[in-house]
Coordinates of C-alpha atoms and ligand atoms in Angstrom, one line a residue:
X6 CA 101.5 137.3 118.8
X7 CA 99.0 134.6 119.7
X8 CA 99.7 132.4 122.9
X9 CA 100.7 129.5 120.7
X10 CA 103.4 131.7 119.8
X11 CA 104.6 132.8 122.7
X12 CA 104.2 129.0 124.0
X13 CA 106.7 127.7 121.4
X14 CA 108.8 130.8 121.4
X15 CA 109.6 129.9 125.3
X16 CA 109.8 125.4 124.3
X17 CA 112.2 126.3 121.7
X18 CA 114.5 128.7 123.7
X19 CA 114.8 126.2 126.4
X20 CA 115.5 123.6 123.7
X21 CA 118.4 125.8 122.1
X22 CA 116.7 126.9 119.2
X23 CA 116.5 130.2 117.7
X24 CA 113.7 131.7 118.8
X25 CA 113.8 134.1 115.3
X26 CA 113.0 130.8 113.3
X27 CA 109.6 131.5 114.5
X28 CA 109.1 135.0 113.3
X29 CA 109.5 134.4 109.8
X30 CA 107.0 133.3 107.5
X31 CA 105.7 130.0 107.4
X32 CA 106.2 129.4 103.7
X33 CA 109.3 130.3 101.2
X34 CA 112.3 128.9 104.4
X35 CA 115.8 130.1 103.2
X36 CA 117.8 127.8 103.1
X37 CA 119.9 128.8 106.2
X38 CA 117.1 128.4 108.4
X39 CA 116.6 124.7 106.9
X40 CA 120.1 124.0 107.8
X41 CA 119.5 124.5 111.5
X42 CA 116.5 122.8 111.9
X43 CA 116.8 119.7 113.4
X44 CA 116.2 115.6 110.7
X45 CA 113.6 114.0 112.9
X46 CA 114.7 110.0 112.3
X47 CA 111.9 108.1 113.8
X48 CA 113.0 104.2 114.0
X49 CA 109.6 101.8 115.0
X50 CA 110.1 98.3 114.8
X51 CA 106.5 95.9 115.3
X52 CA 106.0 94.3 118.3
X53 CA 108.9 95.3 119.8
X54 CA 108.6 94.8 123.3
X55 CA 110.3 97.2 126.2
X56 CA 112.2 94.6 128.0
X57 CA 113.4 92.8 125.0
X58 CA 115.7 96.0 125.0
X59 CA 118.7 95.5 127.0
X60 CA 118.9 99.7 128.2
X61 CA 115.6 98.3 130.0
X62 CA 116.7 95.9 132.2
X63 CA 115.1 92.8 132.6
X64 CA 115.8 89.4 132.6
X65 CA 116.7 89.0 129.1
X66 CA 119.3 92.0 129.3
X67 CA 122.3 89.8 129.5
X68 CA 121.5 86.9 127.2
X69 CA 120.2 89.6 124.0
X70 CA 122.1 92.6 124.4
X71 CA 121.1 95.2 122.1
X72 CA 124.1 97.6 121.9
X73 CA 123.1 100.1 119.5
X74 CA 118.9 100.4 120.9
X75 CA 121.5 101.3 123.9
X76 CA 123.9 104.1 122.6
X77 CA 120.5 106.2 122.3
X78 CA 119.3 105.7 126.0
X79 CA 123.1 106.2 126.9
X80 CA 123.7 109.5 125.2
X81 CA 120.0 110.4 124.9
X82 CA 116.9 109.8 127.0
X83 CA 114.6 106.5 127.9
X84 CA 111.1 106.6 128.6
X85 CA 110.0 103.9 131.2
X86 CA 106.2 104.6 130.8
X87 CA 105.1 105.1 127.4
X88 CA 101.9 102.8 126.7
X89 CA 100.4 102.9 123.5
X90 CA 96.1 103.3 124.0
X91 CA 95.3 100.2 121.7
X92 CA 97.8 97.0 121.4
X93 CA 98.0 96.0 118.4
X94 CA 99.4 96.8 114.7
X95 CA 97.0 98.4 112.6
X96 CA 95.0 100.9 115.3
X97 CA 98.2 101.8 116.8
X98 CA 99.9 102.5 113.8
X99 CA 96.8 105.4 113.2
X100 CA 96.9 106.6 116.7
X101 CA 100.7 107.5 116.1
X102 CA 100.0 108.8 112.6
X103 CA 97.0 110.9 113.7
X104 CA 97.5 112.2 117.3
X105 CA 94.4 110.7 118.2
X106 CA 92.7 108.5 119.4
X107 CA 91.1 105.4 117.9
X108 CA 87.1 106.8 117.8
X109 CA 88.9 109.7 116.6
X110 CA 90.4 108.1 113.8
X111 CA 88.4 105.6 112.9
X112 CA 90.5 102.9 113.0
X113 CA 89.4 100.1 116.0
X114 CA 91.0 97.2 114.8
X115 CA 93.3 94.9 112.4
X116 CA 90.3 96.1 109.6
X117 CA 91.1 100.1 109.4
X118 CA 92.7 101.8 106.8
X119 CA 94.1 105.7 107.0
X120 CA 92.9 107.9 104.1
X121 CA 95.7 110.1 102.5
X122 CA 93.6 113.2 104.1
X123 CA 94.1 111.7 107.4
X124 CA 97.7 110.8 107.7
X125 CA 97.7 114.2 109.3
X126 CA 101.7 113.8 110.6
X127 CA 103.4 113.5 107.4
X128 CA 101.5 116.3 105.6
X129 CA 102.2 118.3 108.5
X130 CA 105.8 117.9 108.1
X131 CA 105.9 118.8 104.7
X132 CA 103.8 121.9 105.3
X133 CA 106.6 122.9 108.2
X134 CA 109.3 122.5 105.6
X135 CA 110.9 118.9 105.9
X136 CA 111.4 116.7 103.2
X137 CA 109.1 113.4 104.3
X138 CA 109.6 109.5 103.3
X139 CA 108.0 106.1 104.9
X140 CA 110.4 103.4 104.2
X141 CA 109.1 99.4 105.8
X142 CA 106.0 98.0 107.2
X143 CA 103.1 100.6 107.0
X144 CA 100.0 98.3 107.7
X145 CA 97.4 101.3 107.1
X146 CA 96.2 99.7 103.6
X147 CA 95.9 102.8 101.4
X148 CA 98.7 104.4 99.9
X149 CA 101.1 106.7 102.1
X150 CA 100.6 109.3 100.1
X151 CA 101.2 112.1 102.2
X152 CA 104.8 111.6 101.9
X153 CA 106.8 113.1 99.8
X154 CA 108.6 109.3 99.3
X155 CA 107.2 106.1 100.3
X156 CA 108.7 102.2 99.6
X157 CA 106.7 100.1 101.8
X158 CA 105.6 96.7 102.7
X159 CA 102.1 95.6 100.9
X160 CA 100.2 94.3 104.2
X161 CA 102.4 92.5 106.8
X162 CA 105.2 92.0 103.9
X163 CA 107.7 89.0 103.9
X164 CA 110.5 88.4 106.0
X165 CA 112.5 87.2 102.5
X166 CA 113.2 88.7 99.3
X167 CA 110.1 91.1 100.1
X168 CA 108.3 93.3 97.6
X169 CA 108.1 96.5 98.4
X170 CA 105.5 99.3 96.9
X171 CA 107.6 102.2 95.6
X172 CA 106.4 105.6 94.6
X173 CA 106.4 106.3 91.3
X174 CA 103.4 104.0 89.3
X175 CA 100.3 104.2 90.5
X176 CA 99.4 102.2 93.6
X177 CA 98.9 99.3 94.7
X178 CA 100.5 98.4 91.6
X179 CA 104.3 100.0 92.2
X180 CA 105.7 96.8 93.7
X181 CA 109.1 96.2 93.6
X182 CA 111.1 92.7 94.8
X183 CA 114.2 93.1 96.5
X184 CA 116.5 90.2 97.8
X185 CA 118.1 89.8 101.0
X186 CA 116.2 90.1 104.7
X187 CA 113.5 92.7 105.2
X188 CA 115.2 94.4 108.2
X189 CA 118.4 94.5 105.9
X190 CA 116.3 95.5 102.8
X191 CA 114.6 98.6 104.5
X192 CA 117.8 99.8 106.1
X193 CA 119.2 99.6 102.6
X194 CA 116.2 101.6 100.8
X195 CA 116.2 103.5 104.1
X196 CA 120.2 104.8 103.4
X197 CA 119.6 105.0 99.7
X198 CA 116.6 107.8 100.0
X199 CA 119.0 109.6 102.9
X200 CA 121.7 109.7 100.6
X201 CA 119.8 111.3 97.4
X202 CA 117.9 113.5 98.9
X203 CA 116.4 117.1 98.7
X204 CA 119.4 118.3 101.2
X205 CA 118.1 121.9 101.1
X206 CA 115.2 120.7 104.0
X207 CA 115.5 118.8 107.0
X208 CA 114.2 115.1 106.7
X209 CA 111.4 113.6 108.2
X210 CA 112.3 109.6 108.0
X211 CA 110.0 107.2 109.5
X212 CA 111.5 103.7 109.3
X213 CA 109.6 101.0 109.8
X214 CA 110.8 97.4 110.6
X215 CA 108.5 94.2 109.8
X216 CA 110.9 92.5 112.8
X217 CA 110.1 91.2 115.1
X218 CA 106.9 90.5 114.4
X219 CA 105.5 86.6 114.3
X220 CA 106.4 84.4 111.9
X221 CA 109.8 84.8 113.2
X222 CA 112.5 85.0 110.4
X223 CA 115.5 86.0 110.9
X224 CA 118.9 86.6 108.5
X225 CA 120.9 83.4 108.7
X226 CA 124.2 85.4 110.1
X227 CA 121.6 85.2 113.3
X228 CA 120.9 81.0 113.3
X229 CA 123.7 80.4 115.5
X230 CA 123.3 83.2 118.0
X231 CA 121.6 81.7 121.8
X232 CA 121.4 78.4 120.2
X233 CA 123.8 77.2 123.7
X234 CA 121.3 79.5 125.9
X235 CA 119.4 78.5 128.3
X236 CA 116.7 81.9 128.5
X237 CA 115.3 83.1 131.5
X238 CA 112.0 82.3 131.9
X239 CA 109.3 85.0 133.6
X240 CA 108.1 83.5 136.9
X241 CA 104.6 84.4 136.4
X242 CA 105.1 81.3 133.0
X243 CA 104.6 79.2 136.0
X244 CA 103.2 80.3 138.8
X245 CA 100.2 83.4 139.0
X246 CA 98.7 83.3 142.4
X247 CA 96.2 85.4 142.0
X248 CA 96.5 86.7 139.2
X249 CA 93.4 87.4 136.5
X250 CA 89.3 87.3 137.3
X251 CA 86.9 84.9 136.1
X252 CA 87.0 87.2 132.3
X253 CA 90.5 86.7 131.9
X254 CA 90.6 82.4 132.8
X255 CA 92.0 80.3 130.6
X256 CA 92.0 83.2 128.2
X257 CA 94.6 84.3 125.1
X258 CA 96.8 82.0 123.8
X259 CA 99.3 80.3 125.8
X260 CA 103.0 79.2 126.1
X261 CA 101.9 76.1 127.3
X262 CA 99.5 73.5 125.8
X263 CA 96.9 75.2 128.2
X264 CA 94.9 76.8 125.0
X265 CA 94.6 73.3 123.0
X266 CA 93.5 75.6 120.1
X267 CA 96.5 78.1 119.5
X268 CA 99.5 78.1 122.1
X269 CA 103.5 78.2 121.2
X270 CA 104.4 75.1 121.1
X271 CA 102.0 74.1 118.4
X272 CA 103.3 77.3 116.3
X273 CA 106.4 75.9 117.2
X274 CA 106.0 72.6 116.4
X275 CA 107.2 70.9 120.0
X276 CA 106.1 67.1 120.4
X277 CA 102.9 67.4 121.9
X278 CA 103.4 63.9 123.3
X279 CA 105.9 66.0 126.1
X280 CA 104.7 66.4 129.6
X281 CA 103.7 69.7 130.3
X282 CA 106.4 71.2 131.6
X283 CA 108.9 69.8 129.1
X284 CA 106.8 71.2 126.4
X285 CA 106.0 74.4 127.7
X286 CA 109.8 74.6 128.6
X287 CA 110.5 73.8 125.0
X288 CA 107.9 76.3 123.4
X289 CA 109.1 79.0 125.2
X290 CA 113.0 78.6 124.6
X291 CA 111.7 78.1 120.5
X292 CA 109.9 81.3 121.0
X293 CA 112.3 83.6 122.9
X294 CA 115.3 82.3 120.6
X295 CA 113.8 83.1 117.5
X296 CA 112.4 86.3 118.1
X297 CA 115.4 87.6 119.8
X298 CA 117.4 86.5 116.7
X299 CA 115.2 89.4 114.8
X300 CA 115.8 92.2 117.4
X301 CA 119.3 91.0 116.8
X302 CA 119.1 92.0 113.4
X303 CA 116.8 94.8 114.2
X304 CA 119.5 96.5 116.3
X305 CA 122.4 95.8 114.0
X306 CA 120.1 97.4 111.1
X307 CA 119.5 100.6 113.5
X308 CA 123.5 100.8 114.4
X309 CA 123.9 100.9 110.0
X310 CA 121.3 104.2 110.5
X311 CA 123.1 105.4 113.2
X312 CA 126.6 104.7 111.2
X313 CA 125.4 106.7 108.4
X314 CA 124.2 109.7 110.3
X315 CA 127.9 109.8 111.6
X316 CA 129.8 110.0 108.3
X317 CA 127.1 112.4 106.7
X318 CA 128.0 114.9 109.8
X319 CA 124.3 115.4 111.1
X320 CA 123.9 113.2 113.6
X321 CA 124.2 115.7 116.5
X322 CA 121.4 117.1 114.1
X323 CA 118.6 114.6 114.0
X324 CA 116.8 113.9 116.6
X325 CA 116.6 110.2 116.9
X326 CA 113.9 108.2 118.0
X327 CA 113.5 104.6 118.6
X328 CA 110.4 102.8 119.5
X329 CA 107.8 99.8 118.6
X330 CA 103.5 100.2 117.7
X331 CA 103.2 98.1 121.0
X332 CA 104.9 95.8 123.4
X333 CA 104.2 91.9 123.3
X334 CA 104.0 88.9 126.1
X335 CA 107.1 87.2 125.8
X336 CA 105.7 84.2 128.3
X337 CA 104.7 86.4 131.2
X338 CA 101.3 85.1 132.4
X339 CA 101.9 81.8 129.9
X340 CA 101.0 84.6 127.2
X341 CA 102.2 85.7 123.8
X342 CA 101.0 88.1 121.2
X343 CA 100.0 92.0 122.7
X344 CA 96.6 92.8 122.8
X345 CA 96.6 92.7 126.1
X346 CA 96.5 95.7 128.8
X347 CA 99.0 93.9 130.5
X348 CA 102.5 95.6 131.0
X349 CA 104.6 93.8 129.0
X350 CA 101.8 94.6 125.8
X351 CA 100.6 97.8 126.9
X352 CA 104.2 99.4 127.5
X353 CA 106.4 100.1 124.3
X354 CA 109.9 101.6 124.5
X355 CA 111.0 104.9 123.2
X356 CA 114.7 106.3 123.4
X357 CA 115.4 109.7 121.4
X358 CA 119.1 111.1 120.9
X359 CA 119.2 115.0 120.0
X360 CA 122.4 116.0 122.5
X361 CA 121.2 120.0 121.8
X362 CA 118.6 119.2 123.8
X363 CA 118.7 116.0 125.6
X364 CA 120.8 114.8 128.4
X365 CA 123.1 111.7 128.0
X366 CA 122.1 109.1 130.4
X367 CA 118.8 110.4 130.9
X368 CA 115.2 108.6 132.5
X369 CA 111.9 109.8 132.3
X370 CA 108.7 108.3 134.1
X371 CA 106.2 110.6 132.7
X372 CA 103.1 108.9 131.6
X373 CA 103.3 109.0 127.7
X374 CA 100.8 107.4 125.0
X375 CA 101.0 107.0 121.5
X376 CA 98.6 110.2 120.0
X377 CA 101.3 112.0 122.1
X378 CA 103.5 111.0 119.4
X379 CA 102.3 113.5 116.3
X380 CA 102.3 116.4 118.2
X381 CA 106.1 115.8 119.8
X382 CA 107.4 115.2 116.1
X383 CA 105.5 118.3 114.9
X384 CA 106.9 120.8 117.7
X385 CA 110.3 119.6 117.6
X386 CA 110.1 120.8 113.9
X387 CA 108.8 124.1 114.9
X388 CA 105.4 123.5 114.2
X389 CA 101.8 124.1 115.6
X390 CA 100.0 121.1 116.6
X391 CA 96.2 121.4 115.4
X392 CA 93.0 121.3 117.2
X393 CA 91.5 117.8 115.9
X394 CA 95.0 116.6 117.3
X395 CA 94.1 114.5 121.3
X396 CA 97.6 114.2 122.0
X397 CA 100.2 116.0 123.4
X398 CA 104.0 117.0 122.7
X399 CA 106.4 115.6 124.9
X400 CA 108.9 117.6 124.1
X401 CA 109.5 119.0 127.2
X402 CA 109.5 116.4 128.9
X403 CA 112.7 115.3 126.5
X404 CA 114.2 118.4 127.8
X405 CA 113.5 117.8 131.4
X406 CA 111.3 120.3 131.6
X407 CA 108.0 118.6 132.3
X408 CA 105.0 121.2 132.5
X409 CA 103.5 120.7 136.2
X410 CA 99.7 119.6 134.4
X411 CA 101.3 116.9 132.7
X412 CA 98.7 114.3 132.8
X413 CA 99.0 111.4 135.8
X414 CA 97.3 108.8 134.4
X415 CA 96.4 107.4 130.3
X416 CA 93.6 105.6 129.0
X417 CA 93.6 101.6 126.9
X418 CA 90.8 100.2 125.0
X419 CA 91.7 97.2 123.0
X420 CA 88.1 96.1 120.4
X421 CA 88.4 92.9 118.8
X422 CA 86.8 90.6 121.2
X423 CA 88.2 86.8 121.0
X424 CA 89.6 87.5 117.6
X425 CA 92.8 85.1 116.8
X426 CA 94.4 84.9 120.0
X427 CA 91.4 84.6 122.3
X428 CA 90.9 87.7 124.1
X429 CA 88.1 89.1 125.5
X430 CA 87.5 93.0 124.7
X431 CA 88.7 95.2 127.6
X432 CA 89.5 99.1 128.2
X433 CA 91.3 100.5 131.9
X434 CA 93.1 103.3 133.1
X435 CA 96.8 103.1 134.2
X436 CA 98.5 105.9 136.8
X437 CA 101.7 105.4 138.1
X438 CA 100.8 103.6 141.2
X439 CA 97.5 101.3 139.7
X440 CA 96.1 100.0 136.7
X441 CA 92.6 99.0 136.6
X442 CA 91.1 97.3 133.5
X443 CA 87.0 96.2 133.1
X444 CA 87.0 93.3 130.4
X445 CA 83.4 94.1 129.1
X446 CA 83.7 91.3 126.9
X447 CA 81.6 92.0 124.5
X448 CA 82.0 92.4 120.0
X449 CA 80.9 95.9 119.1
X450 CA 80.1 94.9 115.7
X451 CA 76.8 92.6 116.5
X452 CA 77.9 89.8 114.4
X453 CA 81.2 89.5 115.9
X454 CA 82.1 86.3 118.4
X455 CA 80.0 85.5 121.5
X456 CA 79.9 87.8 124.6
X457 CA 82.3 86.1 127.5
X458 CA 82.3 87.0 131.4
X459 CA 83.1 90.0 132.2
X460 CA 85.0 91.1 135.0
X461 CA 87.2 94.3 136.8
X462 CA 91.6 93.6 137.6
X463 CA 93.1 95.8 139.3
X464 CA 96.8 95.5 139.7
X465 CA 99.6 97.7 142.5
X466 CA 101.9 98.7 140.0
X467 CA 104.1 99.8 142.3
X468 CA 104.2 96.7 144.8
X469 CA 103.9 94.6 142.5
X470 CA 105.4 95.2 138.9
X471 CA 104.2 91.7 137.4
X472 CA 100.9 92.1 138.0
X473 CA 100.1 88.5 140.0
X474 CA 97.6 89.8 142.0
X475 CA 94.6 91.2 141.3
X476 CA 93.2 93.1 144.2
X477 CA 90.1 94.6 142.7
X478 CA 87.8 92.9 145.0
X479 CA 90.0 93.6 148.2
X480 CA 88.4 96.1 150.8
X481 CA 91.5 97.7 151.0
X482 CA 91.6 98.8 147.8
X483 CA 87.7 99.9 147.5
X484 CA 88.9 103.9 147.8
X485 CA 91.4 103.4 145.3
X486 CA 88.9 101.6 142.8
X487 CA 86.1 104.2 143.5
X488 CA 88.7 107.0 142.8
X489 CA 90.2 105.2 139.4
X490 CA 86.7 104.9 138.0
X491 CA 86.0 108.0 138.2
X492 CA 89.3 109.2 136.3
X493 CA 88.1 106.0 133.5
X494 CA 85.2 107.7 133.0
X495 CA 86.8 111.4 132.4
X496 CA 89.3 109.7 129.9
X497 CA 86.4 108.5 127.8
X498 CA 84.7 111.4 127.9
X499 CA 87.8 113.4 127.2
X500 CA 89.1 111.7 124.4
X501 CA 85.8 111.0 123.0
X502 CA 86.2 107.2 123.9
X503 CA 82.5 106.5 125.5
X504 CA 80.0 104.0 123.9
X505 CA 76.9 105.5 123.1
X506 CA 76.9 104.3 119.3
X507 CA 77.4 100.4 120.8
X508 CA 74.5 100.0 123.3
X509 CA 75.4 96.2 123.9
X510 CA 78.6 97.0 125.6
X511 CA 77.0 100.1 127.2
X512 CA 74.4 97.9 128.7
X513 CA 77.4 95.8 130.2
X514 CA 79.3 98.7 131.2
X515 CA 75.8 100.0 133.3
X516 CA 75.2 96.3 134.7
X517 CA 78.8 95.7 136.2
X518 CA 80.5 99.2 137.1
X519 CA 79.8 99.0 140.5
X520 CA 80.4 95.2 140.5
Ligands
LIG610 CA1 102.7 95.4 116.0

């Protein structure tokens, strides 16, 4: 018995499973044993953010209730701090698919693609024994392959009557066009591969949402819904003290008319002969209205899943997991879009249901991030997480049972300096207590957009949840800085996240680290 063995043996007893599932052999499962294995049902929406779920909290909690996001966090778990390590679709879509992280993979920005060789999750899955299908928005360009069954979105995909790419004929040309909503349509295609099939093997579903992503669309049953509602604003859309540093001024696009180039209200077509704050007023209720209209029809789609998992008699059975590829600024800071390191866009929410192992009602503020995600999925199915994974299962920390080394603090690098929404390249660290973020502000491809000012933020977490001042440069704070630099650099060494193949941000990172 090797000490992975004996390690799972003693997860799986405290999670309720048979610890003889283990000492059979990996290949030819009877059937019983299939049986008893737990469906892993793993719900992402895109750009999803935490406190657009009402199980959050937050000041949109009462106006967009999203009951059935909720039944999971009331009869399962919710997760307060899982961040994902780069904010925004493609990369974090590949961090989640690899366990690691984005050096790792390969896959920096809105440009990657994932090889069928290295969607290393689903061909795991099918090795343990589960029957494997991606159904919605997949964003990793080449063909998903390593499922056993894939229908999914070509590229971001349509909110309408959107074509999906099927397997069967040879890709990219298996498209398909289906009427109706896209967060209708994948819940349908979603139901239609749970009901036919292989029911000999536990199911590996990932279901993937396009909603609410930009472009806002949602299903006309929604037109009407907050149309009489006035929605709470963030404070920090108006006033920010002291928040940001000279990298982050007048930065990313805006609510407000601030950035004349891209900002809200032009997207959203207000008068831009209004005053400011009528317009920025205006932008903002367009905004918030619209996309809470598709994490309307987002959570209706997920309470149809849920519905269906009922009737079929396995829903105590599957372990189900809801969660988004990143959070997004819904107005905090005058911001929208993610990208940013900033809580709202750095935070994502997860909420898993499996009452065999899980406690109703329960909270958890462990410090997750997204590579963690793989290796979770894999040990809940019994299975060994491999080597070249970074991440880590969480799994115990679903069951309460947190290991005492679990790691205190997780590691952000967002690449695509100034690219569409304006801002500047940045990687930080975020514990419990701090976040500290260096915006180096430079293109690591050398034809990329022009270097801009770069500049340290460091933010209380604690004392001061939404982040309106930075204190980096306050002598107060010079112990905490000194000792959170020093954990930045272990994370890039550890995940292999340094820059020695891009010596013009390593020559910025050597000029202002002790600025
Ligand atoms: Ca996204």
């Amino acid at each position: 018995m090797d000490a992975n063995f004996l390690t799972r043996r003693r997860f799986l007893k405290t999670i309720g499973l048979s610890v003889a599932l283990l000492a059979r052999p990996r290949i030819g499962f009877g059937a019983s044993r299939d049986r008893r294995r737990p469906n892993i049902l793993y719900i992402m929406s895109d750009d999803h953010a935490a406190h657009a779920i009402s199980a959050y909290g937050s000041r949109l909690a009462k106006v967009a209730p999203t009951p059935n996001i909720d039944r999971l966090a009331k009869e399962g778990i919710l997760l307060e701090n899982v961040f994902c390590t780069n904010s925004i679709c493609t990369p974090s879509r590949a961090t989640i698919l690899t366990g690691q992280y984005s050096q790792t993979n390969g896959v920096l920005d809105l440009g990657g693609h994932l090889d069928p060789e290295n969607q290393h999750l689903p061909r795991l899955m099918k090795q343990a024994g589960y029957t494997t299908a991606m159904i919605g928005k997949w964003h990793l360009k080449k063909e998903p392959a390593a499922f056993e069954y894939y229908c999914v979105l070509p590229g971001q995909g349509k909110y309408f009557n959107p074509v999906l790419r099927k397997k069967g004929k040879p890709w990219p040309k298996n498209e398909v066009k289906y009427t109706g909503h896209s967060s209708d349509v994948i819940t349908d295609r979603s139901l239609e591969w749970l009901k036919g099939r292989d029911k000999t093997r536990p199911f590996f579903l990932m279901h993937h949402f396009k909603a609410p992503h930009d472009m806002f669309e949602n299903a006309p049953r929604f037109d009407s819904f907050l149309e009489d509602v006035d929605v709470p604003e963030p404070e920090s859309l108006w006033r920010q003290p002291t928040y940001g540093s000279e990298a982050t001024k007048g930065m990313g696009t805006s609510i407000s008319p601030r950035n004349h180039r891209r900002n809200m209200g032009k997207h959203m077509k207000v008068d831009p002969s209004l005053p400011y704050k009528e317009y920025t007023h205006q932008a903002y209720q367009r905004y918030l209205k619209r996309y809470l209209r598709c994490v309307k029809g987002v959570d209706e789609n997920v309470g149809r899943l849920l519905e269906y998992l009922e009737q079929e008699g396995i829903f105590d059975n599957t372990i189900i997991m809801y969660t988004s590829d990143q959070g997004m600024m819904l107005g905090e800071h005058d911001y929208i879009d993610k990208r940013w390191m900033y809580e709202e866009s750095l935070r994502m929410p997860f909420l898993v249901r499996y009452p065999k192992m899980i406690k109703a009602g329960g909270r958890s503020d462990e410090i997750i991030n997204t590579p963690d995600c793989a290796p979770t999925s894999l040990e809940l199915a019994g299975a060994r997480t491999p080597d070249y994974m970074q991440g880590r299962s969480f799994a115990p920390v679903l069951a309460g049972k947190t290991p005492p080394d679990w790691p205190k603090s997780t590691y952000y690098r967002y690449w695509m300096h100034m690219a569409h929404h304006d801002n500047p390249a940045h990687f930080g660290v975020r514990t419990r207590h701090f976040k500290l973020i260096f915006f180096y502000a430079r293109n690591y491809k050398p034809r990329g957009p022009k270097p801009t000012q770069p500049g340290w933020e460091l933010y209380d977490m604690k004392n001061d949840p939404h982040e309106m001042n930075n204190i980096y440069s306050d002598p107060k704070y010079a112990k905490v800085v000194k000792e959170l630099k020093v954990e930045l650099l272990r994370l890039r060494k550890k995940y292999k996240e340094t820059d020695e193949n891009y010596p013009n941000i390593q020559k910025v990172i050597d000029e202002y680290w002790d600025k």
